[in-house]
Short mmCIF file of C-alpha atoms in Angstrom, two decimals:
data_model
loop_
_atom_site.label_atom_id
_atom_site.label_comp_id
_atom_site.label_asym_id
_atom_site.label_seq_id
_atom_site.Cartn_x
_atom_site.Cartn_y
_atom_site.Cartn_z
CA UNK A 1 29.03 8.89 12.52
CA UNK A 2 27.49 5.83 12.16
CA UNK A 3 23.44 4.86 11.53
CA UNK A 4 21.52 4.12 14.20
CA UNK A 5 19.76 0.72 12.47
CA UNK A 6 18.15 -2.40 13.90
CA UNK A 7 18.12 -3.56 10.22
CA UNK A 8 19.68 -2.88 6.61
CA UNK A 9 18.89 0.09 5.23
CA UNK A 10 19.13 0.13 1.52
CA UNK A 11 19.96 3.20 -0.17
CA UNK A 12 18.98 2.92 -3.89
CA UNK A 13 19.24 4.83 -7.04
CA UNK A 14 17.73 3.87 -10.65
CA UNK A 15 18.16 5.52 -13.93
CA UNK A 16 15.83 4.85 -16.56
CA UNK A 17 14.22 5.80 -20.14
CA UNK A 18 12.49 8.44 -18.68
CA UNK A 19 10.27 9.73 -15.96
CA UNK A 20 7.20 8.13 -16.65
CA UNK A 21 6.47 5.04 -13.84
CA UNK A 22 3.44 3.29 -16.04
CA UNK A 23 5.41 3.34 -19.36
CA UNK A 24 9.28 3.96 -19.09
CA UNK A 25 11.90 1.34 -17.42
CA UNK A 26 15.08 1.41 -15.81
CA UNK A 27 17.98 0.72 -17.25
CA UNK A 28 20.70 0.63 -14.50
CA UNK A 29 19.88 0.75 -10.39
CA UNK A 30 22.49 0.55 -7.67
CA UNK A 31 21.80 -0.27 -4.26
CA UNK A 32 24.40 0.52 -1.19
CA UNK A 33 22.54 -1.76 2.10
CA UNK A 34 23.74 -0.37 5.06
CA UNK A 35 24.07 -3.05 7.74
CA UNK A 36 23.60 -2.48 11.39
CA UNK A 37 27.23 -3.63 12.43
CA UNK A 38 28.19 -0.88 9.90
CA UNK A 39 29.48 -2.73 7.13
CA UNK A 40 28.20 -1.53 3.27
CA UNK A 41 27.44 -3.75 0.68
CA UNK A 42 27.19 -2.09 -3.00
CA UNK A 43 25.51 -3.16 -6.18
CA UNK A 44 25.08 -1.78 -9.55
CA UNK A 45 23.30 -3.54 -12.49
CA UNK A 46 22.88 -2.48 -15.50
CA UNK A 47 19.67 -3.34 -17.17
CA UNK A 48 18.31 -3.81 -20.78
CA UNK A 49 15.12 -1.71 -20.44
CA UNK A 50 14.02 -3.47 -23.96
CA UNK A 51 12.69 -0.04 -25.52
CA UNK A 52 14.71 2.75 -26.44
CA UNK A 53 16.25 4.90 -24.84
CA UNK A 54 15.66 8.64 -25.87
CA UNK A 55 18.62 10.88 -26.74
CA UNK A 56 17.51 13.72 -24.14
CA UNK A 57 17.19 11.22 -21.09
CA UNK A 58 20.81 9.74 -22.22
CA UNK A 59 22.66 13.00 -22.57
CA UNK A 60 21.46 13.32 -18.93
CA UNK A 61 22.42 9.39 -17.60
CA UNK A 62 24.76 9.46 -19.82
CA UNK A 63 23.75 5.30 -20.48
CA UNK A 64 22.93 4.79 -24.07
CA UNK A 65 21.51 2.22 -26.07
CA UNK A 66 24.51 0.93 -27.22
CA UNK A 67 25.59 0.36 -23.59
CA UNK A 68 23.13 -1.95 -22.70
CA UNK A 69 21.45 -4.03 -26.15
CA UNK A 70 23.69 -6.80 -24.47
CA UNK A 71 22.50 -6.44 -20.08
CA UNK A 72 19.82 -8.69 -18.83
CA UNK A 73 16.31 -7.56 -19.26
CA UNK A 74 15.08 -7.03 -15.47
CA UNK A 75 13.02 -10.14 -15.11
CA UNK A 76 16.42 -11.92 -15.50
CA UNK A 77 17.80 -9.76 -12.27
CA UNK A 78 14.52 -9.14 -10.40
CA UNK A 79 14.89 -12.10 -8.09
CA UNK A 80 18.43 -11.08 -7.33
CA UNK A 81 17.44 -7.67 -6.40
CA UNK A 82 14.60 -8.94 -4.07
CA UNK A 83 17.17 -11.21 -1.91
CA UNK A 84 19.52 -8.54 -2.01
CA UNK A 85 17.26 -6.35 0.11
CA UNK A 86 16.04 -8.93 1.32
CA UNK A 87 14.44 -7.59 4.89
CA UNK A 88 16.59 -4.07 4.39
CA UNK A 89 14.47 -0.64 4.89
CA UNK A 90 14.33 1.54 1.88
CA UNK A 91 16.28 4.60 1.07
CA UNK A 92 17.14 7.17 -1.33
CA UNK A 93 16.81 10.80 -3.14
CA UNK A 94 13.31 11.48 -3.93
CA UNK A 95 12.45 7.60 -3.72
CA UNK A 96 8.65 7.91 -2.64
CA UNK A 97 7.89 9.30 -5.94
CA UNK A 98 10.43 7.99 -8.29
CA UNK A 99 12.09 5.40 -7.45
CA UNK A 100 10.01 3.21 -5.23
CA UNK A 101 7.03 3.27 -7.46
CA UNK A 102 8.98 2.67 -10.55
CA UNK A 103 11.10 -0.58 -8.82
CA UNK A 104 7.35 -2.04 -7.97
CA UNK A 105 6.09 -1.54 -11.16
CA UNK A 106 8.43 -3.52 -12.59
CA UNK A 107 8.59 -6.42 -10.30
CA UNK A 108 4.65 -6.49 -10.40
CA UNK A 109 5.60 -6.17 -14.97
CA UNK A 110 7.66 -9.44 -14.49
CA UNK A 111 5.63 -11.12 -11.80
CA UNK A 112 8.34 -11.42 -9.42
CA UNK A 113 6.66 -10.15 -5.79
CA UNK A 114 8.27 -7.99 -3.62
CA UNK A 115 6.34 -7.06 0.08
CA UNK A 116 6.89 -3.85 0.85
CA UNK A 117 4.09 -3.57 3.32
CA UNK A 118 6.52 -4.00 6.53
CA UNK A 119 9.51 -2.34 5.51
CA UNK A 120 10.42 1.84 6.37
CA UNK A 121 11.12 4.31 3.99
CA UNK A 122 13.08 7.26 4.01
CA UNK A 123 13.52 9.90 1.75
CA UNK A 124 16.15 12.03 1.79
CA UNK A 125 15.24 15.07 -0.53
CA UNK A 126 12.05 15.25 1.69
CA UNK A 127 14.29 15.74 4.82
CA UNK A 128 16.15 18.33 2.52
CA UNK A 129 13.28 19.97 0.94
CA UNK A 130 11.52 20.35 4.26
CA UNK A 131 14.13 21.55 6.03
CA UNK A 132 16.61 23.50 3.66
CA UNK A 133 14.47 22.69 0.38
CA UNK A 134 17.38 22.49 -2.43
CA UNK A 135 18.39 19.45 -5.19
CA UNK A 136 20.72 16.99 -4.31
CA UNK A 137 23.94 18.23 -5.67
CA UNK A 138 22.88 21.48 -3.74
CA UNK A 139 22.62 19.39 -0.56
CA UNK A 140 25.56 17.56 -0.86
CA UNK A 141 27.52 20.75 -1.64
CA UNK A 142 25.56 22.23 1.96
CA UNK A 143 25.57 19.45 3.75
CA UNK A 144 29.18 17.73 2.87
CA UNK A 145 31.30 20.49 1.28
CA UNK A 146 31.94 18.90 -1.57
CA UNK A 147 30.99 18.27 -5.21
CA UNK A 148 29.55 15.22 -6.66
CA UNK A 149 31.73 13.24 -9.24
CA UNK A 150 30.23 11.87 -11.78
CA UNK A 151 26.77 13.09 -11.09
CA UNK A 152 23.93 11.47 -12.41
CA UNK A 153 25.68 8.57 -12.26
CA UNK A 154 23.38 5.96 -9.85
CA UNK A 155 26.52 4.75 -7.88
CA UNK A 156 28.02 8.33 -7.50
CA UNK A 157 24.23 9.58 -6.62
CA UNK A 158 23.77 7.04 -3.82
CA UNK A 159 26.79 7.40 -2.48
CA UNK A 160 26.54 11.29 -2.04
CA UNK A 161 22.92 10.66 -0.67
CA UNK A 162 23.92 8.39 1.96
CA UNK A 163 26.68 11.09 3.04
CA UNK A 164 24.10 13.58 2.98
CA UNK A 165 22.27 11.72 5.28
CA UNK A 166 24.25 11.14 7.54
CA UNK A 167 25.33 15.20 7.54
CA UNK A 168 21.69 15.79 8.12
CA UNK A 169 21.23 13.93 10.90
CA UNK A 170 24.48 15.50 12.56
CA UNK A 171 23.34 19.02 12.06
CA UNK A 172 19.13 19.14 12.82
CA UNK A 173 19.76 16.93 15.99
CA UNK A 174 17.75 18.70 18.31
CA UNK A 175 16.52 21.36 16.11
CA UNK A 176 13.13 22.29 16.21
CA UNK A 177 10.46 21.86 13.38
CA UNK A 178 7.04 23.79 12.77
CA UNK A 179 4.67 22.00 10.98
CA UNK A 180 1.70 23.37 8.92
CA UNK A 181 -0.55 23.16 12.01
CA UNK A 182 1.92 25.00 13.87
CA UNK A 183 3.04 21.21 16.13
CA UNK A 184 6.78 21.67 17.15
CA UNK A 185 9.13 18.37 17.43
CA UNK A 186 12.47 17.53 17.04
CA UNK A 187 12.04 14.77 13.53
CA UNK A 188 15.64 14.55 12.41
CA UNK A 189 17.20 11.90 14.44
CA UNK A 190 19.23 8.57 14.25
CA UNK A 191 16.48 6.50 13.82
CA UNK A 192 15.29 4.82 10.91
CA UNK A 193 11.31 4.67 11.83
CA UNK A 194 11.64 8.91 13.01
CA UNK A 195 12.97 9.64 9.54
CA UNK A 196 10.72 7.05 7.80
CA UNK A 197 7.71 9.28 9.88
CA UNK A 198 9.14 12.73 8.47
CA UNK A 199 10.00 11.73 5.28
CA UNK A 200 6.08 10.62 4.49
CA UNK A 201 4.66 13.20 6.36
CA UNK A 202 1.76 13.28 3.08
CA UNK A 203 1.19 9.17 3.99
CA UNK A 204 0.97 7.85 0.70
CA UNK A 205 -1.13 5.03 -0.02
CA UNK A 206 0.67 4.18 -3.46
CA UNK A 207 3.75 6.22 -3.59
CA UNK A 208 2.21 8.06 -7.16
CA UNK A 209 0.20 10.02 -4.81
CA UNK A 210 -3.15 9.19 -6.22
CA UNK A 211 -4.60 7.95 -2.60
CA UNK A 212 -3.13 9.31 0.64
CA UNK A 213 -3.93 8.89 4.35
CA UNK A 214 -5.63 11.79 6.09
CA UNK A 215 -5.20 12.55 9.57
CA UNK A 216 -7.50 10.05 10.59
CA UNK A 217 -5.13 7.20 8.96
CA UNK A 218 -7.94 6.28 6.26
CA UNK A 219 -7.45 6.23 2.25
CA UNK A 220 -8.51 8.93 0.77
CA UNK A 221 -8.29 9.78 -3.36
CA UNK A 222 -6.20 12.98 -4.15
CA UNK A 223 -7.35 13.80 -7.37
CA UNK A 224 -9.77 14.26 -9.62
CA UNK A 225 -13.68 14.93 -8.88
CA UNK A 226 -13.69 12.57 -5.47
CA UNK A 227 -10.12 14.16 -4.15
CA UNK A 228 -10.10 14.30 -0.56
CA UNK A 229 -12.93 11.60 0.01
CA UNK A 230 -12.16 8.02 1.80
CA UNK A 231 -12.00 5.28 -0.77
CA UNK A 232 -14.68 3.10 1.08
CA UNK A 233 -17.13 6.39 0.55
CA UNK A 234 -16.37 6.63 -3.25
CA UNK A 235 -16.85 3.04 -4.18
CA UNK A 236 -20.28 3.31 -1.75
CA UNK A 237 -21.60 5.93 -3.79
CA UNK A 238 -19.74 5.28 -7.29
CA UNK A 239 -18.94 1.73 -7.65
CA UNK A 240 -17.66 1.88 -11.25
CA UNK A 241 -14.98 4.38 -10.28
CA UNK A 242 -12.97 1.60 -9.55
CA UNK A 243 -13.39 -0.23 -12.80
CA UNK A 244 -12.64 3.09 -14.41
CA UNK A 245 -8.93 3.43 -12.31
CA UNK A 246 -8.57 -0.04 -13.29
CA UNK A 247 -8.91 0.12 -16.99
CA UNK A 248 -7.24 3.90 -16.92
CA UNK A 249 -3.41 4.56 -17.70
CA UNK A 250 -2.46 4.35 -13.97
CA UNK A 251 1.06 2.83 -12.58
CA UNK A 252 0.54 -0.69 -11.76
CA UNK A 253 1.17 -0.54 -8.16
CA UNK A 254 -1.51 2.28 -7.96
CA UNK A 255 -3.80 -0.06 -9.22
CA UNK A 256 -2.44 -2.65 -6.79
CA UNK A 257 -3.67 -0.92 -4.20
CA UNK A 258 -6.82 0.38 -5.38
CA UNK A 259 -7.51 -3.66 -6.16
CA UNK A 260 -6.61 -4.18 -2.15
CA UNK A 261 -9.00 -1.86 -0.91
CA UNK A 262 -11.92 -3.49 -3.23
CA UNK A 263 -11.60 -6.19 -1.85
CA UNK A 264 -11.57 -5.26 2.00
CA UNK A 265 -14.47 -2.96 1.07
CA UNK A 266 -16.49 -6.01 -0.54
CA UNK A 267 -15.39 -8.21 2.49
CA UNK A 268 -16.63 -5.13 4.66
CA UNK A 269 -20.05 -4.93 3.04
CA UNK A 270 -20.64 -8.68 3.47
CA UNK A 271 -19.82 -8.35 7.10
CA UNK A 272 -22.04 -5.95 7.33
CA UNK A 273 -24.89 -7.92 5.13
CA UNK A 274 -24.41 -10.92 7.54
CA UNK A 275 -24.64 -9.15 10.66
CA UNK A 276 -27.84 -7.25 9.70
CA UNK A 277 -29.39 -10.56 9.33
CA UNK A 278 -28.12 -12.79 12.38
CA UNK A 279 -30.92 -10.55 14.89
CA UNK A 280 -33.76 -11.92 12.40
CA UNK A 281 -32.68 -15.34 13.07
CA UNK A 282 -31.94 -15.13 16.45
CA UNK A 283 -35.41 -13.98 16.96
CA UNK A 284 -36.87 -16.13 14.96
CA UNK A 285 -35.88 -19.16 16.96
CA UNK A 286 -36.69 -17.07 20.22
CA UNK A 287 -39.72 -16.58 19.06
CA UNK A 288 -41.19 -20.16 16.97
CA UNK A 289 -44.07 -19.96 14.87
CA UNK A 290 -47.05 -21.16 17.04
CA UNK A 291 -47.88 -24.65 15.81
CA UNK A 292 -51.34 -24.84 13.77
CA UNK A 293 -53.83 -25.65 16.30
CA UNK A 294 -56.02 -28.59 14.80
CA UNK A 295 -59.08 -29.53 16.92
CA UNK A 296 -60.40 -33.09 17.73
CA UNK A 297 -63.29 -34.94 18.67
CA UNK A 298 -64.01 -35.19 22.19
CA UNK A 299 -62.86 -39.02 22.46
CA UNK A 300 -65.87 -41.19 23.35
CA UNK A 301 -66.66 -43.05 26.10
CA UNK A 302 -65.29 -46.57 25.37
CA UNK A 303 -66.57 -48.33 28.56
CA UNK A 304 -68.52 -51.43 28.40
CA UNK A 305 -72.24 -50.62 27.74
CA UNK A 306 -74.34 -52.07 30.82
CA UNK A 307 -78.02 -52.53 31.39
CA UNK A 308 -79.19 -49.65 32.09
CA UNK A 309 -77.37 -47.96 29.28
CA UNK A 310 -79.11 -50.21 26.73
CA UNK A 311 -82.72 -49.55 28.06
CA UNK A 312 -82.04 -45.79 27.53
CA UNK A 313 -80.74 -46.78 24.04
CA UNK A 314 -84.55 -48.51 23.38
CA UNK A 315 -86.29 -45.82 24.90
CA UNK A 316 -84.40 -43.41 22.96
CA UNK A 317 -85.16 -44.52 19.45
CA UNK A 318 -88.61 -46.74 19.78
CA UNK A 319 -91.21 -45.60 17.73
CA UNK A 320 -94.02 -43.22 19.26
#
């Protein structure tokens, strides 16, 4: 069958030095872009992560640091990779938590930016988990009947992830889902923005999971002592919690966000500020200050003096 798309959808894979998203860094990622027409475009880079590698994580990868002391460093292919996907959608095995955040925290390590605000994500292992709730070469044995070659290898992993995909979509179509709060619907379907809506059914805020959305759409932290309370509230009641996040040993794109809402909750409490005082001033010119009053001298008669007025003048002041 073929994907329903009204865009690319780029499945991607990364292996790295470890599992870490502040502190480790990939070392190969390969990206298959599925484009609406149907066509595929694949591409696999290997990257010089510029620490070590350790033994454990290779025997896994199987990419050593022999393999790649001579691969660019990724601020020499981060540009590349961001017009590759260009406008695609994001896909891939248990991207939201791995793989996304760790591809953002190194484009925001290099300085190269890459918007993800538009774009849709799907992740596959959530439709898995969710709905069968097993590991990927699990799922692609369920789902496909057949074994993955060369697992753990990025371009063999995508590959069987975009088949599984696929497979998914072919056998929940019009199966019924039940979730926590008991809501039926029918979420697996051939649609890019339906499976981006299942796949983040927690909402996110910065992939690492330290802020989500609740129900009501609004940030929320989900951890520590102010889990489970909107953002706005904490920084209200605990400013310096944010300089605390800041300076703390969270992934850069967490703190990318965090920085976001400080800002629109600064820009909110101006608003706010200026509002209360525009009904002060609006009185205030409704209402003017009276002018001071200032009292004057009845003017005085300035008419020619006749006669008559100068006799009563004599009488007035001759001596008795």
């Amino acid at each position: 069958m073929k994907l329903n798309l009204k865009r690319p959808l780029a499945f991607f894979d990364l292996e790295a030095t470890g599992i870490n998203v502040a502190s480790d860094r990939i070392v190969e990622i390969s990206i298959l872009k599925a484009m609406p027409n149907g066509d595929e475009e694949v591409k696999t880079l290997k990257i010089n992560p510029t620490i070590p590698i350790p033994l454990e994580t290779s025997l896994i990868h199987g990419i050593y640091d022999e393999d790649i002391k001579d691969a660019p460093k990724f601020k020499e292919v981060a540009q590349d990779i961001v017009e590759f996907l260009a406008d695609a959608d994001l896909a891939g095995y248990n991207s939201n938590k791995f793989d996304i955040p760790m591809l953002m925290e190194e484009f925001l390590r290099v300085g190269v930016n890459f918007e993800i605000d538009d774009r849709k994500f799907v992740d596959v292992q959530n439709i898995f988990h969710q709905m069968e709730q097993r590991t990927l070469k699990a799922a692609y044995k369920f789902y496909c009947g057949k074994d993955i070659i060369n697992a753990h290898s990025a371009e063999a992993d995508i590959k069987a992830t975009y088949e599984v995909l696929l497979a998914q979509i072919q056998k929940y179509e019009g199966k019924n889902f039940e979730d926590k709060k008991g809501n039926v619907s029918q979420p697996v379907v051939n649609d890019v923005e339906g499976l981006h809506n299942f796949t983040n059914l927690n909402k996110p805020v910065d992939f690492a999971g330290r802020m989500v959305f609740n129900d009501d759409d609004v940030a929320c932290f989900n951890f520590g002592k102010h889990k489970g309370k909107p953002v706005f509230d904490v920084f209200e009641q605990e400013p310096s919690y944010y300089a605390w996040m800041m300076n703390g040993d969270f992934p850069l794109y967490t703190k990318n966000r965090l920085e976001k809402y400080w800002k629109a909750f600064k820009e909110q409490k101006n608003e706010v500020k200026q509002q209360a005082q525009k009904p002060k001033e609006v009185v205030k010119a409704a209402n003017p200050k009276p002018q001071q009053q200032t009292h004057t001298k009845k003017e005085e008669d300035t008419s020619p003096a006749d006669g008559d007025m100068l006799q009563m003048l004599a009488n007035k002041f001759k001596k008795i």
